[in-house]
Tab-separated table of C-alpha atoms in Angstrom:
chain	number	residue	atom	x	y	z
I	1	MET	CA	-151.786	160.839	32.435
I	2	SER	CA	-148.174	160.501	31.359
I	3	SER	CA	-145.497	159.254	33.754
I	4	ALA	CA	-143.705	162.614	33.408
I	5	LEU	CA	-146.780	164.523	34.664
I	6	LEU	CA	-147.246	162.062	37.497
I	7	ALA	CA	-143.613	162.565	38.529
I	8	ILE	CA	-144.068	166.348	38.542
I	9	GLY	CA	-147.181	165.949	40.697
I	10	ARG	CA	-145.328	163.765	43.164
I	11	ARG	CA	-142.434	166.255	43.359
I	12	ARG	CA	-144.847	169.102	44.071
I	13	THR	CA	-146.561	167.072	46.766
I	14	THR	CA	-143.203	166.239	48.338
I	15	ALA	CA	-142.170	169.908	48.227
I	16	GLU	CA	-145.429	170.959	49.854
I	17	ARG	CA	-145.021	168.360	52.594
I	18	ARG	CA	-141.498	169.606	53.210
I	19	ARG	CA	-142.663	173.225	53.504
I	20	ASP	CA	-145.493	172.197	55.838
I	21	ARG	CA	-143.089	170.297	58.079
I	22	GLU	CA	-140.666	173.219	58.167
I	23	ARG	CA	-143.519	175.507	59.220
I	24	ASP	CA	-144.521	173.002	61.914
I	25	ILE	CA	-140.959	172.884	63.245
I	26	ILE	CA	-140.640	176.676	63.319
I	27	ARG	CA	-144.039	177.019	65.002
I	28	ALA	CA	-143.053	174.448	67.651
I	29	THR	CA	-139.723	176.210	68.201
I	30	ARG	CA	-141.436	179.522	68.809
I	31	GLU	CA	-143.952	177.939	71.169
I	32	LEU	CA	-141.114	176.489	73.230
I	33	PHE	CA	-139.219	179.789	73.103
I	34	ASP	CA	-142.235	181.628	74.493
I	35	GLU	CA	-142.851	178.956	77.155
I	36	ARG	CA	-139.271	178.324	78.319
I	37	GLY	CA	-136.897	180.786	76.659
I	38	THR	CA	-134.241	180.087	74.049
I	39	ILE	CA	-131.758	178.404	76.402
I	40	ASP	CA	-134.158	175.695	77.545
I	41	ALA	CA	-135.581	174.964	74.086
I	42	GLN	CA	-133.739	171.835	72.979
I	43	ILE	CA	-133.873	170.086	69.600
I	44	ASP	CA	-135.207	166.952	71.304
I	45	ASP	CA	-138.101	168.933	72.785
I	46	ILE	CA	-138.856	170.613	69.456
I	47	ALA	CA	-138.923	167.261	67.673
I	48	LYS	CA	-141.201	165.799	70.365
I	49	ARG	CA	-143.572	168.787	70.043
I	50	VAL	CA	-143.826	168.223	66.270
I	51	GLY	CA	-144.003	164.444	66.666
I	52	ILE	CA	-140.936	163.593	64.594
I	53	ASN	CA	-137.449	162.161	65.122
I	54	LYS	CA	-134.913	164.911	65.798
I	55	ALA	CA	-132.798	163.627	62.890
I	56	LEU	CA	-135.547	164.913	60.579
I	57	ILE	CA	-134.995	168.452	61.855
I	58	TYR	CA	-131.435	168.351	60.543
I	59	ARG	CA	-132.774	167.335	57.143
I	60	HIS	CA	-134.650	170.620	56.994
I	61	PHE	CA	-132.202	172.940	58.753
I	62	SER	CA	-128.397	173.022	58.738
I	63	GLY	CA	-128.346	173.339	62.529
I	64	LYS	CA	-129.797	174.963	65.606
I	65	GLU	CA	-128.598	178.431	64.567
I	66	GLU	CA	-130.467	178.238	61.253
I	67	LEU	CA	-133.647	177.078	62.981
I	68	PHE	CA	-133.320	179.932	65.481
I	69	ALA	CA	-132.783	182.404	62.619
I	70	LEU	CA	-135.992	181.289	60.901
I	71	THR	CA	-137.860	181.456	64.197
I	72	LEU	CA	-136.616	185.029	64.511
I	73	VAL	CA	-138.055	185.642	61.028
I	74	ASP	CA	-141.435	184.519	62.389
I	75	TYR	CA	-141.162	187.014	65.256
I	76	LEU	CA	-140.075	189.797	62.900
I	77	GLY	CA	-143.056	189.178	60.650
I	78	GLU	CA	-145.455	189.644	63.556
I	79	LEU	CA	-143.507	192.686	64.787
I	80	ASP	CA	-143.747	194.374	61.382
I	81	GLU	CA	-147.503	193.762	61.289
I	82	ARG	CA	-147.821	195.559	64.630
I	83	LEU	CA	-145.579	198.411	63.466
I	84	GLN	CA	-147.644	198.799	60.307
I	85	ALA	CA	-150.852	198.956	62.342
I	86	VAL	CA	-149.730	202.079	64.248
I	87	ASP	CA	-147.632	203.795	61.588
I	88	ASN	CA	-149.395	206.924	60.341
I	89	PRO	CA	-147.500	209.086	57.798
I	90	ARG	CA	-149.720	212.068	58.664
I	91	ARG	CA	-148.349	212.192	62.208
I	92	ALA	CA	-145.473	214.473	63.156
I	93	PRO	CA	-142.202	212.494	62.753
I	94	LEU	CA	-141.418	212.570	66.476
I	95	ASN	CA	-144.857	211.212	67.413
I	96	ARG	CA	-144.671	208.694	64.595
I	97	LEU	CA	-141.285	207.407	65.794
I	98	LYS	CA	-142.550	207.319	69.391
I	99	ALA	CA	-145.489	205.114	68.349
I	100	LEU	CA	-143.173	202.690	66.527
I	101	SER	CA	-140.742	202.632	69.447
I	102	GLU	CA	-143.541	201.860	71.919
I	103	VAL	CA	-144.694	198.920	69.795
I	104	PHE	CA	-141.149	197.586	69.432
I	105	VAL	CA	-140.383	197.879	73.154
I	106	ASP	CA	-143.697	196.313	74.170
I	107	PHE	CA	-143.129	193.469	71.705
I	108	CYS	CA	-139.741	192.774	73.304
I	109	LEU	CA	-141.311	192.785	76.758
I	110	GLU	CA	-144.163	190.508	75.653
I	111	PHE	CA	-141.791	188.045	73.978
I	112	PRO	CA	-138.494	187.963	75.923
I	113	ALA	CA	-137.375	185.039	73.746
I	114	PHE	CA	-137.468	187.372	70.730
I	115	THR	CA	-134.924	189.618	72.450
I	116	ASP	CA	-132.762	186.623	73.383
I	117	CYS	CA	-132.952	185.170	69.892
I	118	ALA	CA	-132.123	188.489	68.216
I	119	MET	CA	-129.265	189.178	70.634
I	120	SER	CA	-127.775	185.708	70.105
I	121	LEU	CA	-127.459	186.441	66.386
I	122	LEU	CA	-126.062	189.934	66.986
I	123	ARG	CA	-123.272	188.465	69.107
I	124	ARG	CA	-121.921	186.641	66.048
I	125	THR	CA	-119.831	188.233	63.315
I	126	GLY	CA	-121.071	188.187	59.742
I	127	GLU	CA	-118.445	185.577	58.894
I	128	GLU	CA	-119.637	183.342	61.727
I	129	LEU	CA	-123.264	183.657	60.647
I	130	PHE	CA	-122.498	182.708	57.050
I	131	GLY	CA	-120.623	179.702	58.401
I	132	GLU	CA	-123.629	178.543	60.430
I	133	ILE	CA	-126.571	179.616	58.267
I	134	THR	CA	-127.124	178.863	54.597
I	135	GLU	CA	-127.347	181.733	52.130
I	136	PRO	CA	-131.081	181.330	51.345
I	137	VAL	CA	-131.907	181.534	55.058
I	138	MET	CA	-129.641	184.581	55.454
I	139	VAL	CA	-131.563	186.242	52.621
I	140	THR	CA	-134.877	185.375	54.309
I	141	LEU	CA	-133.640	186.775	57.635
I	142	GLY	CA	-132.279	189.915	55.980
I	143	THR	CA	-135.575	190.493	54.176
I	144	ALA	CA	-137.559	190.166	57.417
I	145	MET	CA	-135.234	192.574	59.235
I	146	ALA	CA	-135.291	195.041	56.334
I	147	ALA	CA	-139.086	195.327	56.505
I	148	ALA	CA	-139.088	196.633	60.090
I	149	LEU	CA	-135.842	198.584	59.722
I	150	GLY	CA	-137.029	200.168	56.480
I	151	ARG	CA	-140.170	201.392	58.200
I	152	ILE	CA	-138.070	203.076	60.888
I	153	ALA	CA	-135.678	204.534	58.290
I	154	THR	CA	-138.643	206.084	56.451
I	155	VAL	CA	-139.756	207.898	59.611
I	156	LEU	CA	-136.194	209.055	60.300
I	157	ASP	CA	-135.964	210.420	56.764
I	158	ALA	CA	-139.262	212.281	57.205
I	159	GLY	CA	-137.969	213.794	60.464
I	160	GLN	CA	-134.723	214.893	58.850
I	161	ARG	CA	-136.547	216.538	55.944
I	162	ALA	CA	-138.799	218.310	58.467
I	163	GLY	CA	-135.718	219.542	60.346
I	164	VAL	CA	-136.585	217.885	63.664
I	165	PHE	CA	-134.072	215.020	63.459
I	166	ALA	CA	-130.349	215.523	63.022
I	167	THR	CA	-128.949	214.495	59.644
I	168	ALA	CA	-127.566	210.946	59.632
I	169	ASP	CA	-127.516	207.856	57.447
I	170	THR	CA	-131.054	206.590	58.044
I	171	ALA	CA	-130.230	202.952	57.271
I	172	TYR	CA	-127.369	202.995	59.761
I	173	LEU	CA	-129.433	204.820	62.369
I	174	ALA	CA	-132.377	202.406	62.027
I	175	ASN	CA	-130.012	199.461	62.625
I	176	HIS	CA	-128.451	201.318	65.560
I	177	LEU	CA	-131.857	201.938	67.155
I	178	TYR	CA	-132.798	198.278	66.671
I	179	THR	CA	-129.628	197.118	68.421
I	180	GLN	CA	-129.824	199.829	71.089
I	181	THR	CA	-133.380	198.883	72.019
I	182	LEU	CA	-132.585	195.168	72.214
I	183	GLY	CA	-129.668	195.948	74.543
I	184	SER	CA	-131.832	198.195	76.717
I	185	LEU	CA	-134.569	195.591	77.025
I	186	HIS	CA	-132.013	193.018	78.137
I	187	MET	CA	-131.887	195.008	81.400
I	188	ALA	CA	-135.556	194.203	81.919
I	189	ARG	CA	-134.723	190.564	81.168
I	190	VAL	CA	-131.971	190.485	83.797
I	191	GLY	CA	-133.986	192.581	86.222
I	192	LEU	CA	-130.997	193.913	88.161
I	193	ILE	CA	-129.203	197.234	88.636
I	194	VAL	CA	-125.800	197.486	90.299
I	195	SER	CA	-124.752	200.637	92.177
I	196	THR	CA	-121.981	201.694	94.543
I	197	GLY	CA	-122.317	200.910	98.235
I	198	LYS	CA	-119.544	200.731	100.775
I	199	PRO	CA	-116.075	200.052	99.291
I	200	GLY	CA	-116.019	196.461	98.117
I	201	HIS	CA	-119.761	196.053	98.668
I	202	PRO	CA	-121.779	196.801	95.499
I	203	VAL	CA	-125.516	197.181	95.958
I	204	VAL	CA	-127.917	195.250	93.730
I	205	HIS	CA	-131.378	196.681	93.064
I	206	HIS	CA	-134.402	195.433	91.186
I	207	ALA	CA	-134.885	197.007	87.737
I	208	GLU	CA	-138.454	198.200	87.307
I	209	VAL	CA	-139.810	197.116	83.925
I	210	SER	CA	-141.786	200.361	83.541
I	211	THR	CA	-138.602	202.381	84.034
I	212	VAL	CA	-136.670	200.295	81.514
I	213	ARG	CA	-139.531	200.689	79.023
I	214	GLU	CA	-139.706	204.473	79.398
I	215	THR	CA	-135.934	204.857	79.171
I	216	ALA	CA	-135.697	202.721	76.017
I	217	ILE	CA	-138.364	204.786	74.241
I	218	THR	CA	-136.802	208.076	75.359
I	219	ALA	CA	-133.373	206.892	74.193
I	220	THR	CA	-134.771	206.162	70.722
I	221	LEU	CA	-136.246	209.648	70.406
I	222	ALA	CA	-133.108	211.314	71.797
I	223	THR	CA	-130.891	209.422	69.360
I	224	ALA	CA	-133.052	210.479	66.426
I	225	VAL	CA	-133.089	214.129	67.534
I	226	GLY	CA	-129.311	213.881	67.889
I	227	ARG	CA	-127.294	217.101	68.079
I	228	PHE	CA	-130.477	219.205	68.138
I	229	ALA	CA	-130.972	217.993	71.709
I	230	TYR	CA	-127.969	219.979	72.920
I	231	GLU	CA	-127.811	222.728	70.265
I	232	VAL	CA	-131.202	224.196	71.227
I	233	PRO	CA	-130.364	224.607	74.946
I	234	LYS	CA	-126.999	226.069	73.919
I	235	LYS	CA	-128.745	228.695	71.761
I	236	ALA	CA	-131.145	229.452	74.605
I	237	ARG	CA	-128.228	229.991	76.998
I	238	ARG	CA	-126.550	232.353	74.536
I	239	ALA	CA	-129.771	234.331	74.155
I	240	GLY	CA	-130.012	234.553	77.933
I	241	ASP	CA	-126.438	235.814	78.193
I	242	ARG	CA	-127.195	238.613	75.727
I	243	SER	CA	-130.351	239.745	77.490
């Protein structure tokens, strides 16, 4: 075998080892996320879980933000598989969207670190993200998000064509629902509700997870229905006034 072919073989083997190690690092990161949450998952702990020096992590990823972004990609891949499993085009659009919303909300509740990880990226501007994450990883993250968001946009489009959802830019609305649900589920993460008590004495209550779940799903459906939610009662009132 020529030296050129041997060199190509070695390069391929090195590339494969690199990909395997990156997968190991991402898998270890997600394990620690699910065990401890994103805040308590440190690079040292991730390296120890994989069995490597933490300096090696920075050879594979530009920094913690990039590693977190690729871990989010792992979550999003599993989320899309679950969405695909319940998505039935023959269902009425409202029921179809409800099924997807239930899966998304339950996924957030099952994996609180997914919500934290997604929210941490949403808090950054696009300019900040491009400064912290390399372009190939941004493309990978965008592709993973587009899979789930595209599925939601398809259902929204079907509902608009059927006349049950108000007309809106489906891509924008899918992104809005994604962000809205993550924000809602953060209430379950915090677990607290603040209300008015005596002047200067706010009252803190426990937030029931079941209530947060139901509200998040209802909010998704109400947002999709949009102006129809208040136009129909208005028409009913007018009909009542005429009778």
